[in-house]
């Protein structure tokens, strides 16, 4: 079996969905399980709904209507008859969303988040499945929550591999074309959970692992894995092949092309991962596989914007030692700060962080009781894998370098633009 994953950008409008259909016509759809994300920026739009819900804002209704209107527009462009059953199928999801908004009693933000945000994927896959049938391509729509079981860590759920494996083995029979949702799962009590933002790639990897799939293909609006993000770097080039190891490193340092959790299950079963263009589906794209050399061998550039650089130094010139460091890290963990670079000297300790869930003010006041805290907000972290002098120069040009770190293959600099 082959796993195909189409992200939000590939199904952002009616033409996008038609294009997904034509990709399948070109590359084949037998023995394929299709994982689809929410359409376009729907997940962000649902995050606004969640915010309005918690703030008891008057805008709640309007924000739901906006999501509804967006999908309706797509439906009207895809289906000629306005009494086509797809309309009531999509409507049923919106009704369920309304029901939840009106009846939920849980004050747990993360729980509520998952119950609401998951409608993006349920609706997108419903539309795509009906559309394929409409075009004569028979398929089975699956509710992925009956397959991917997780713990109850809402917004960042941990997969229960044993249960998931059992459910997938039992119910997925080959030969068919299946369509299901990325990103979501369900817990023991059948409440919806999510695997973390952009988690649909990971869903594809979970299915691939459990099915011993032949391959996974992530269809993107870029030709494959590039050596740099074209939004920030000129002259990005396509990598024809890279190893799992290299891909994990790139994802770890922040390359957004593949969700970091995706690679491990694939690597364990040596399932090749292809990253290809949904605009040019016959081009080879990038192959991620075991022990292959980076081809072409070139420097890879990754940038993470909006980072926070904190430097802590001891107030009394005492050394910053293991004990302090472990205390500092426990705090980062508690505040869900993601550390992306560390540097320490005798009396000072610097970290570059990504602030995801919390703001820094509270943490700062705790740290300030023990250390002298200085910090820079909105810095950028550049990572160059396989760096050369020229590559380093290019990154540092016209910027103020605050921290620099070099290891054998990797160079990182934190800069103020
Ligand atoms: N729709 C989800 C998100 O935007 C999951 C995904 O796209 O992979 O985060
Ligand atoms: Mg998305």
GROMACS .gro file of C-alpha atoms and ligand atoms in nm:
model
  427
    1UNK     CA    1   0.000   0.000   0.000
    2UNK     CA    2   0.106   0.359  -0.063
    3UNK     CA    3   0.037   0.657   0.159
    4UNK     CA    4  -0.026   0.996   0.004
    5UNK     CA    5  -0.053   1.309   0.212
    6UNK     CA    6  -0.201   1.630   0.079
    7UNK     CA    7  -0.167   1.937   0.301
    8UNK     CA    8  -0.393   2.238   0.340
    9UNK     CA    9  -0.232   2.434   0.056
   10UNK     CA   10  -0.311   2.158  -0.195
   11UNK     CA   11  -0.685   2.169  -0.117
   12UNK     CA   12  -0.724   2.539  -0.048
   13UNK     CA   13  -0.988   2.591  -0.319
   14UNK     CA   14  -1.197   2.406  -0.575
   15UNK     CA   15  -0.915   2.407  -0.831
   16UNK     CA   16  -0.682   2.258  -0.574
   17UNK     CA   17  -0.921   1.969  -0.510
   18UNK     CA   18  -0.963   1.913  -0.883
   19UNK     CA   19  -0.587   1.905  -0.907
   20UNK     CA   20  -0.560   1.639  -0.635
   21UNK     CA   21  -0.801   1.432  -0.841
   22UNK     CA   22  -0.586   1.476  -1.150
   23UNK     CA   23  -0.268   1.388  -0.958
   24UNK     CA   24  -0.430   1.058  -0.860
   25UNK     CA   25  -0.537   0.997  -1.216
   26UNK     CA   26  -0.179   1.046  -1.331
   27UNK     CA   27   0.009   0.853  -1.064
   28UNK     CA   28  -0.252   0.586  -0.989
   29UNK     CA   29  -0.491   0.533  -0.701
   30UNK     CA   30  -0.499   0.162  -0.642
   31UNK     CA   31  -0.389   0.053  -0.297
   32UNK     CA   32  -0.364   0.413  -0.189
   33UNK     CA   33  -0.452   0.563   0.146
   34UNK     CA   34  -0.494   0.936   0.123
   35UNK     CA   35  -0.435   1.159   0.424
   36UNK     CA   36  -0.576   1.508   0.391
   37UNK     CA   37  -0.539   1.819   0.606
   38UNK     CA   38  -0.791   2.094   0.667
   39UNK     CA   39  -0.844   2.318   0.364
   40UNK     CA   40  -0.619   2.623   0.325
   41UNK     CA   41  -0.600   2.819   0.649
   42UNK     CA   42  -0.903   2.651   0.810
   43UNK     CA   43  -0.709   2.539   1.117
   44UNK     CA   44  -0.611   2.899   1.187
   45UNK     CA   45  -0.971   3.011   1.130
   46UNK     CA   46  -1.091   2.749   1.379
   47UNK     CA   47  -0.833   2.873   1.628
   48UNK     CA   48  -1.010   3.210   1.605
   49UNK     CA   49  -1.341   3.033   1.678
   50UNK     CA   50  -1.181   2.874   1.986
   51UNK     CA   51  -1.050   3.207   2.106
   52UNK     CA   52  -1.390   3.370   2.060
   53UNK     CA   53  -1.553   3.082   2.242
   54UNK     CA   54  -1.329   3.123   2.546
   55UNK     CA   55  -1.355   3.500   2.546
   56UNK     CA   56  -1.733   3.473   2.514
   57UNK     CA   57  -1.695   3.713   2.226
   58UNK     CA   58  -1.987   3.842   2.018
   59UNK     CA   59  -1.779   3.748   1.716
   60UNK     CA   60  -1.814   3.374   1.785
   61UNK     CA   61  -2.102   3.324   1.550
   62UNK     CA   62  -1.944   3.528   1.273
   63UNK     CA   63  -1.619   3.335   1.300
   64UNK     CA   64  -1.804   3.004   1.258
   65UNK     CA   65  -1.995   3.149   0.966
   66UNK     CA   66  -1.671   3.246   0.802
   67UNK     CA   67  -1.548   2.886   0.807
   68UNK     CA   68  -1.885   2.773   0.677
   69UNK     CA   69  -1.891   3.027   0.393
   70UNK     CA   70  -1.542   2.933   0.283
   71UNK     CA   71  -1.633   2.564   0.251
   72UNK     CA   72  -1.967   2.642   0.091
   73UNK     CA   73  -1.798   2.843  -0.179
   74UNK     CA   74  -1.574   2.545  -0.258
   75UNK     CA   75  -1.874   2.308  -0.258
   76UNK     CA   76  -2.066   2.528  -0.500
   77UNK     CA   77  -1.775   2.532  -0.739
   78UNK     CA   78  -1.726   2.155  -0.722
   79UNK     CA   79  -2.083   2.026  -0.741
   80UNK     CA   80  -2.336   2.143  -0.995
   81UNK     CA   81  -2.655   2.030  -0.821
   82UNK     CA   82  -2.721   2.223  -0.504
   83UNK     CA   83  -2.916   1.930  -0.363
   84UNK     CA   84  -2.617   1.699  -0.391
   85UNK     CA   85  -2.588   1.486  -0.071
   86UNK     CA   86  -2.245   1.636   0.002
   87UNK     CA   87  -2.419   1.951   0.126
   88UNK     CA   88  -2.604   1.770   0.400
   89UNK     CA   89  -2.294   1.566   0.489
   90UNK     CA   90  -2.091   1.884   0.540
   91UNK     CA   91  -2.383   2.048   0.715
   92UNK     CA   92  -2.393   1.760   0.963
   93UNK     CA   93  -2.036   1.842   1.069
   94UNK     CA   94  -2.127   2.207   1.123
   95UNK     CA   95  -2.430   2.104   1.323
   96UNK     CA   96  -2.212   1.890   1.542
   97UNK     CA   97  -1.973   2.182   1.589
   98UNK     CA   98  -2.266   2.408   1.688
   99UNK     CA   99  -2.387   2.145   1.929
  100UNK     CA  100  -2.048   2.128   2.094
  101UNK     CA  101  -2.023   2.508   2.122
  102UNK     CA  102  -2.364   2.523   2.285
  103UNK     CA  103  -2.334   2.229   2.520
  104UNK     CA  104  -1.972   2.193   2.620
  105UNK     CA  105  -1.910   2.229   2.992
  106UNK     CA  106  -1.537   2.160   3.001
  107UNK     CA  107  -1.319   2.458   3.090
  108UNK     CA  108  -1.008   2.271   2.969
  109UNK     CA  109  -0.867   2.483   2.687
  110UNK     CA  110  -0.664   2.208   2.524
  111UNK     CA  111  -0.955   1.965   2.531
  112UNK     CA  112  -1.191   2.219   2.378
  113UNK     CA  113  -0.927   2.311   2.121
  114UNK     CA  114  -0.907   1.955   1.990
  115UNK     CA  115  -1.285   1.905   1.982
  116UNK     CA  116  -1.322   2.216   1.766
  117UNK     CA  117  -1.013   2.227   1.549
  118UNK     CA  118  -1.066   1.871   1.423
  119UNK     CA  119  -1.371   1.977   1.222
  120UNK     CA  120  -1.132   2.125   0.965
  121UNK     CA  121  -1.008   1.778   0.872
  122UNK     CA  122  -1.347   1.607   0.903
  123UNK     CA  123  -1.499   1.857   0.662
  124UNK     CA  124  -1.213   1.863   0.411
  125UNK     CA  125  -1.203   1.485   0.378
  126UNK     CA  126  -1.581   1.469   0.345
  127UNK     CA  127  -1.569   1.712   0.056
  128UNK     CA  128  -1.280   1.538  -0.120
  129UNK     CA  129  -1.436   1.196  -0.078
  130UNK     CA  130  -1.771   1.305  -0.220
  131UNK     CA  131  -1.599   1.488  -0.501
  132UNK     CA  132  -1.398   1.183  -0.605
  133UNK     CA  133  -1.714   0.972  -0.605
  134UNK     CA  134  -1.883   1.244  -0.809
  135UNK     CA  135  -1.604   1.216  -1.064
  136UNK     CA  136  -1.645   0.837  -1.068
  137UNK     CA  137  -1.349   0.754  -0.846
  138UNK     CA  138  -1.484   0.518  -0.581
  139UNK     CA  139  -1.329   0.556  -0.240
  140UNK     CA  140  -1.387   0.480   0.126
  141UNK     CA  141  -1.399   0.766   0.374
  142UNK     CA  142  -1.261   0.669   0.712
  143UNK     CA  143  -1.298   0.844   1.043
  144UNK     CA  144  -0.935   0.833   1.149
  145UNK     CA  145  -1.038   0.853   1.516
  146UNK     CA  146  -1.140   0.490   1.492
  147UNK     CA  147  -0.784   0.397   1.398
  148UNK     CA  148  -0.540   0.630   1.566
  149UNK     CA  149  -0.569   0.593   1.940
  150UNK     CA  150  -0.381   0.825   2.170
  151UNK     CA  151  -0.349   0.929   2.531
  152UNK     CA  152  -0.544   1.231   2.651
  153UNK     CA  153  -0.268   1.490   2.610
  154UNK     CA  154  -0.487   1.723   2.409
  155UNK     CA  155  -0.306   1.928   2.143
  156UNK     CA  156   0.001   1.707   2.163
  157UNK     CA  157  -0.133   1.355   2.199
  158UNK     CA  158   0.092   1.052   2.227
  159UNK     CA  159   0.005   0.762   1.998
  160UNK     CA  160  -0.091   0.430   2.152
  161UNK     CA  161   0.095   0.220   1.897
  162UNK     CA  162  -0.030  -0.116   2.009
  163UNK     CA  163  -0.398  -0.030   1.984
  164UNK     CA  164  -0.349   0.170   1.667
  165UNK     CA  165  -0.165  -0.118   1.505
  166UNK     CA  166  -0.446  -0.360   1.595
  167UNK     CA  167  -0.721  -0.136   1.462
  168UNK     CA  168  -0.544  -0.064   1.137
  169UNK     CA  169  -0.450  -0.425   1.069
  170UNK     CA  170  -0.802  -0.540   1.138
  171UNK     CA  171  -0.990  -0.290   0.928
  172UNK     CA  172  -0.782  -0.175   0.635
  173UNK     CA  173  -0.809  -0.412   0.343
  174UNK     CA  174  -0.591  -0.354   0.044
  175UNK     CA  175  -0.692  -0.264  -0.312
  176UNK     CA  176  -0.926   0.015  -0.212
  177UNK     CA  177  -0.869   0.385  -0.223
  178UNK     CA  178  -0.915   0.521   0.127
  179UNK     CA  179  -0.950   0.883   0.228
  180UNK     CA  180  -0.896   0.995   0.583
  181UNK     CA  181  -0.795   1.286   0.807
  182UNK     CA  182  -0.447   1.382   0.911
  183UNK     CA  183  -0.361   1.537   1.247
  184UNK     CA  184  -0.641   1.392   1.461
  185UNK     CA  185  -0.697   1.082   1.672
  186UNK     CA  186  -0.901   0.984   1.973
  187UNK     CA  187  -0.840   0.894   2.335
  188UNK     CA  188  -0.967   0.611   2.550
  189UNK     CA  189  -1.304   0.781   2.596
  190UNK     CA  190  -1.331   0.850   2.222
  191UNK     CA  191  -1.277   1.222   2.263
  192UNK     CA  192  -1.092   1.378   1.975
  193UNK     CA  193  -0.722   1.449   2.022
  194UNK     CA  194  -0.467   1.613   1.793
  195UNK     CA  195  -0.105   1.529   1.726
  196UNK     CA  196   0.031   1.886   1.722
  197UNK     CA  197   0.008   2.154   1.454
  198UNK     CA  198   0.109   2.037   1.108
  199UNK     CA  199   0.074   1.681   1.231
  200UNK     CA  200  -0.076   1.531   0.915
  201UNK     CA  201   0.260   1.413   0.786
  202UNK     CA  202   0.294   1.218   1.107
  203UNK     CA  203  -0.047   1.055   1.050
  204UNK     CA  204   0.079   0.931   0.714
  205UNK     CA  205   0.386   0.785   0.883
  206UNK     CA  206   0.176   0.613   1.150
  207UNK     CA  207  -0.039   0.440   0.887
  208UNK     CA  208   0.266   0.354   0.679
  209UNK     CA  209   0.433   0.194   0.979
  210UNK     CA  210   0.128  -0.010   1.078
  211UNK     CA  211   0.057  -0.119   0.721
  212UNK     CA  212   0.422  -0.192   0.630
  213UNK     CA  213   0.355   0.039   0.342
  214UNK     CA  214   0.558   0.049   0.024
  215UNK     CA  215   0.613   0.426   0.048
  216UNK     CA  216   0.484   0.759   0.172
  217UNK     CA  217   0.452   1.058  -0.057
  218UNK     CA  218   0.399   1.409   0.076
  219UNK     CA  219   0.261   1.627  -0.203
  220UNK     CA  220   0.369   1.989  -0.173
  221UNK     CA  221   0.364   2.318  -0.359
  222UNK     CA  222   0.744   2.300  -0.387
  223UNK     CA  223   0.932   2.050  -0.608
  224UNK     CA  224   1.060   1.853  -0.306
  225UNK     CA  225   1.297   1.912  -0.015
  226UNK     CA  226   1.502   2.219  -0.099
  227UNK     CA  227   1.835   2.313   0.056
  228UNK     CA  228   1.675   2.633   0.185
  229UNK     CA  229   1.335   2.787   0.240
  230UNK     CA  230   1.270   2.991  -0.076
  231UNK     CA  231   1.075   3.246   0.129
  232UNK     CA  232   1.398   3.351   0.300
  233UNK     CA  233   1.679   3.247   0.067
  234UNK     CA  234   1.743   3.309  -0.300
  235UNK     CA  235   1.849   3.031  -0.535
  236UNK     CA  236   1.721   2.738  -0.331
  237UNK     CA  237   1.798   2.407  -0.501
  238UNK     CA  238   1.622   2.072  -0.496
  239UNK     CA  239   1.779   1.785  -0.303
  240UNK     CA  240   1.728   1.470  -0.508
  241UNK     CA  241   1.796   1.236  -0.222
  242UNK     CA  242   1.873   1.262   0.145
  243UNK     CA  243   1.907   1.011   0.427
  244UNK     CA  244   1.656   0.976   0.709
  245UNK     CA  245   1.930   1.102   0.937
  246UNK     CA  246   1.979   1.417   0.730
  247UNK     CA  247   1.604   1.475   0.710
  248UNK     CA  248   1.571   1.433   1.086
  249UNK     CA  249   1.851   1.684   1.140
  250UNK     CA  250   1.691   1.933   0.900
  251UNK     CA  251   1.351   1.894   1.063
  252UNK     CA  252   1.509   1.922   1.408
  253UNK     CA  253   1.673   2.251   1.322
  254UNK     CA  254   1.341   2.383   1.195
  255UNK     CA  255   1.309   2.303   0.824
  256UNK     CA  256   0.933   2.309   0.787
  257UNK     CA  257   0.906   2.076   0.490
  258UNK     CA  258   0.860   1.756   0.692
  259UNK     CA  259   0.703   1.733   1.036
  260UNK     CA  260   0.982   1.613   1.269
  261UNK     CA  261   0.791   1.318   1.418
  262UNK     CA  262   0.728   1.175   1.073
  263UNK     CA  263   1.068   1.030   1.004
  264UNK     CA  264   1.125   0.798   1.296
  265UNK     CA  265   0.848   0.544   1.222
  266UNK     CA  266   0.947   0.540   0.855
  267UNK     CA  267   1.314   0.493   0.931
  268UNK     CA  268   1.239   0.204   1.165
  269UNK     CA  269   1.068   0.011   0.890
  270UNK     CA  270   1.284   0.151   0.612
  271UNK     CA  271   0.986   0.287   0.425
  272UNK     CA  272   1.095   0.542   0.165
  273UNK     CA  273   0.950   0.891   0.187
  274UNK     CA  274   0.899   1.096  -0.127
  275UNK     CA  275   0.837   1.468  -0.126
  276UNK     CA  276   0.689   1.575  -0.458
  277UNK     CA  277   0.515   1.863  -0.628
  278UNK     CA  278   0.140   1.840  -0.670
  279UNK     CA  279   0.179   2.075  -0.964
  280UNK     CA  280   0.427   1.848  -1.145
  281UNK     CA  281   0.342   1.503  -1.013
  282UNK     CA  282   0.551   1.314  -1.266
  283UNK     CA  283   0.876   1.476  -1.154
  284UNK     CA  284   1.083   1.262  -0.915
  285UNK     CA  285   1.100   1.516  -0.627
  286UNK     CA  286   1.308   1.415  -0.327
  287UNK     CA  287   1.359   1.064  -0.196
  288UNK     CA  288   1.433   1.020   0.173
  289UNK     CA  289   1.581   0.680   0.244
  290UNK     CA  290   1.845   0.493   0.443
  291UNK     CA  291   2.220   0.545   0.402
  292UNK     CA  292   2.192   0.760   0.094
  293UNK     CA  293   2.429   1.049   0.045
  294UNK     CA  294   2.299   1.399   0.026
  295UNK     CA  295   2.264   1.451  -0.345
  296UNK     CA  296   2.368   1.704  -0.458
  297UNK     CA  297   2.611   1.756  -0.173
  298UNK     CA  298   2.546   2.116  -0.078
  299UNK     CA  299   2.501   2.342   0.222
  300UNK     CA  300   2.150   2.342   0.368
  301UNK     CA  301   2.011   2.655   0.528
  302UNK     CA  302   1.741   2.675   0.791
  303UNK     CA  303   1.609   2.985   0.957
  304UNK     CA  304   1.386   3.016   1.260
  305UNK     CA  305   1.246   3.362   1.310
  306UNK     CA  306   1.098   3.515   1.626
  307UNK     CA  307   1.330   3.339   1.865
  308UNK     CA  308   1.415   3.454   2.212
  309UNK     CA  309   1.778   3.468   2.321
  310UNK     CA  310   1.822   3.462   2.698
  311UNK     CA  311   2.154   3.501   2.876
  312UNK     CA  312   2.174   3.417   3.241
  313UNK     CA  313   2.471   3.499   3.455
  314UNK     CA  314   2.527   3.440   3.819
  315UNK     CA  315   2.470   3.740   4.040
  316UNK     CA  316   2.773   3.675   4.262
  317UNK     CA  317   3.020   3.554   3.996
  318UNK     CA  318   2.978   3.195   4.108
  319UNK     CA  319   2.994   2.932   3.836
  320UNK     CA  320   2.682   2.817   3.656
  321UNK     CA  321   2.701   2.445   3.716
  322UNK     CA  322   2.505   2.126   3.655
  323UNK     CA  323   2.273   2.200   3.941
  324UNK     CA  324   2.173   2.544   3.812
  325UNK     CA  325   2.148   2.418   3.457
  326UNK     CA  326   1.913   2.137   3.548
  327UNK     CA  327   1.698   2.381   3.740
  328UNK     CA  328   1.688   2.617   3.444
  329UNK     CA  329   1.590   2.337   3.210
  330UNK     CA  330   1.316   2.215   3.440
  331UNK     CA  331   1.170   2.564   3.415
  332UNK     CA  332   1.191   2.566   3.036
  333UNK     CA  333   1.013   2.235   3.034
  334UNK     CA  334   0.747   2.358   3.272
  335UNK     CA  335   0.689   2.667   3.057
  336UNK     CA  336   0.692   2.458   2.739
  337UNK     CA  337   0.979   2.654   2.589
  338UNK     CA  338   1.157   2.474   2.309
  339UNK     CA  339   1.533   2.514   2.335
  340UNK     CA  340   1.707   2.540   2.000
  341UNK     CA  341   2.061   2.636   2.099
  342UNK     CA  342   2.271   2.635   2.417
  343UNK     CA  343   2.601   2.799   2.495
  344UNK     CA  344   2.769   2.832   2.831
  345UNK     CA  345   3.079   2.978   2.986
  346UNK     CA  346   3.194   2.983   3.348
  347UNK     CA  347   2.954   3.241   3.473
  348UNK     CA  348   2.701   3.276   3.198
  349UNK     CA  349   2.460   3.058   3.013
  350UNK     CA  350   2.279   3.147   2.690
  351UNK     CA  351   1.989   2.973   2.525
  352UNK     CA  352   1.791   3.041   2.214
  353UNK     CA  353   1.429   2.947   2.264
  354UNK     CA  354   1.106   2.921   2.084
  355UNK     CA  355   0.816   3.055   2.285
  356UNK     CA  356   0.518   2.844   2.187
  357UNK     CA  357   0.252   2.832   2.450
  358UNK     CA  358   0.339   3.083   2.719
  359UNK     CA  359   0.473   3.430   2.745
  360UNK     CA  360   0.810   3.501   2.886
  361UNK     CA  361   0.720   3.750   3.160
  362UNK     CA  362   0.643   3.499   3.432
  363UNK     CA  363   0.946   3.283   3.358
  364UNK     CA  364   1.167   3.591   3.355
  365UNK     CA  365   1.062   3.691   3.704
  366UNK     CA  366   1.136   3.344   3.838
  367UNK     CA  367   1.479   3.338   3.674
  368UNK     CA  368   1.557   3.690   3.795
  369UNK     CA  369   1.548   3.573   4.156
  370UNK     CA  370   1.866   3.374   4.100
  371UNK     CA  371   2.036   3.514   3.793
  372UNK     CA  372   2.106   3.831   3.612
  373UNK     CA  373   1.880   3.793   3.310
  374UNK     CA  374   1.940   3.969   2.982
  375UNK     CA  375   1.755   3.886   2.667
  376UNK     CA  376   1.681   3.977   2.306
  377UNK     CA  377   1.341   3.918   2.154
  378UNK     CA  378   1.270   3.860   1.786
  379UNK     CA  379   1.611   3.725   1.697
  380UNK     CA  380   1.667   3.477   1.414
  381UNK     CA  381   1.846   3.147   1.442
  382UNK     CA  382   2.025   3.040   1.127
  383UNK     CA  383   2.150   2.686   1.094
  384UNK     CA  384   2.377   2.573   0.813
  385UNK     CA  385   2.429   2.201   0.768
  386UNK     CA  386   2.744   2.115   0.572
  387UNK     CA  387   2.859   2.473   0.595
  388UNK     CA  388   3.131   2.632   0.392
  389UNK     CA  389   3.300   2.965   0.444
  390UNK     CA  390   3.100   3.115   0.164
  391UNK     CA  391   2.773   2.988   0.307
  392UNK     CA  392   2.860   3.130   0.647
  393UNK     CA  393   2.948   3.467   0.497
  394UNK     CA  394   2.621   3.479   0.312
  395UNK     CA  395   2.420   3.426   0.629
  396UNK     CA  396   2.616   3.671   0.843
  397UNK     CA  397   2.621   3.949   0.587
  398UNK     CA  398   2.454   4.271   0.708
  399UNK     CA  399   2.348   4.118   1.037
  400UNK     CA  400   2.460   4.153   1.396
  401UNK     CA  401   2.572   3.813   1.521
  402UNK     CA  402   2.483   3.761   1.886
  403UNK     CA  403   2.590   3.397   1.928
  404UNK     CA  404   2.778   3.162   1.701
  405UNK     CA  405   2.836   2.791   1.738
  406UNK     CA  406   3.023   2.553   1.512
  407UNK     CA  407   3.041   2.175   1.515
  408UNK     CA  408   3.176   1.943   1.250
  409UNK     CA  409   2.879   1.952   1.013
  410UNK     CA  410   2.668   2.231   1.151
  411UNK     CA  411   2.704   2.599   1.211
  412UNK     CA  412   2.446   2.804   1.397
  413UNK     CA  413   2.424   3.178   1.442
  414UNK     CA  414   2.175   3.386   1.632
  415UNK     CA  415   2.132   3.724   1.468
  416UNK     CA  416   1.955   4.052   1.503
  417UNK     CA  417   1.848   4.148   1.152
  418LIG     N1  418  -0.450   2.121   0.968
  418LIG     C1  419  -0.349   2.101   1.068
  418LIG     C2  420  -0.263   2.225   1.081
  418LIG     O1  421  -0.277   2.316   1.001
  418LIG     C3  422  -0.267   1.979   1.043
  418LIG     C4  423  -0.181   1.983   0.920
  418LIG     O2  424  -0.203   2.064   0.832
  418LIG     O3  425  -0.091   1.900   0.908
  418LIG     O4  426  -0.185   2.232   1.170
  419LIG    MG1  427  -0.284   2.257   0.777
   0.00000   0.00000   0.00000
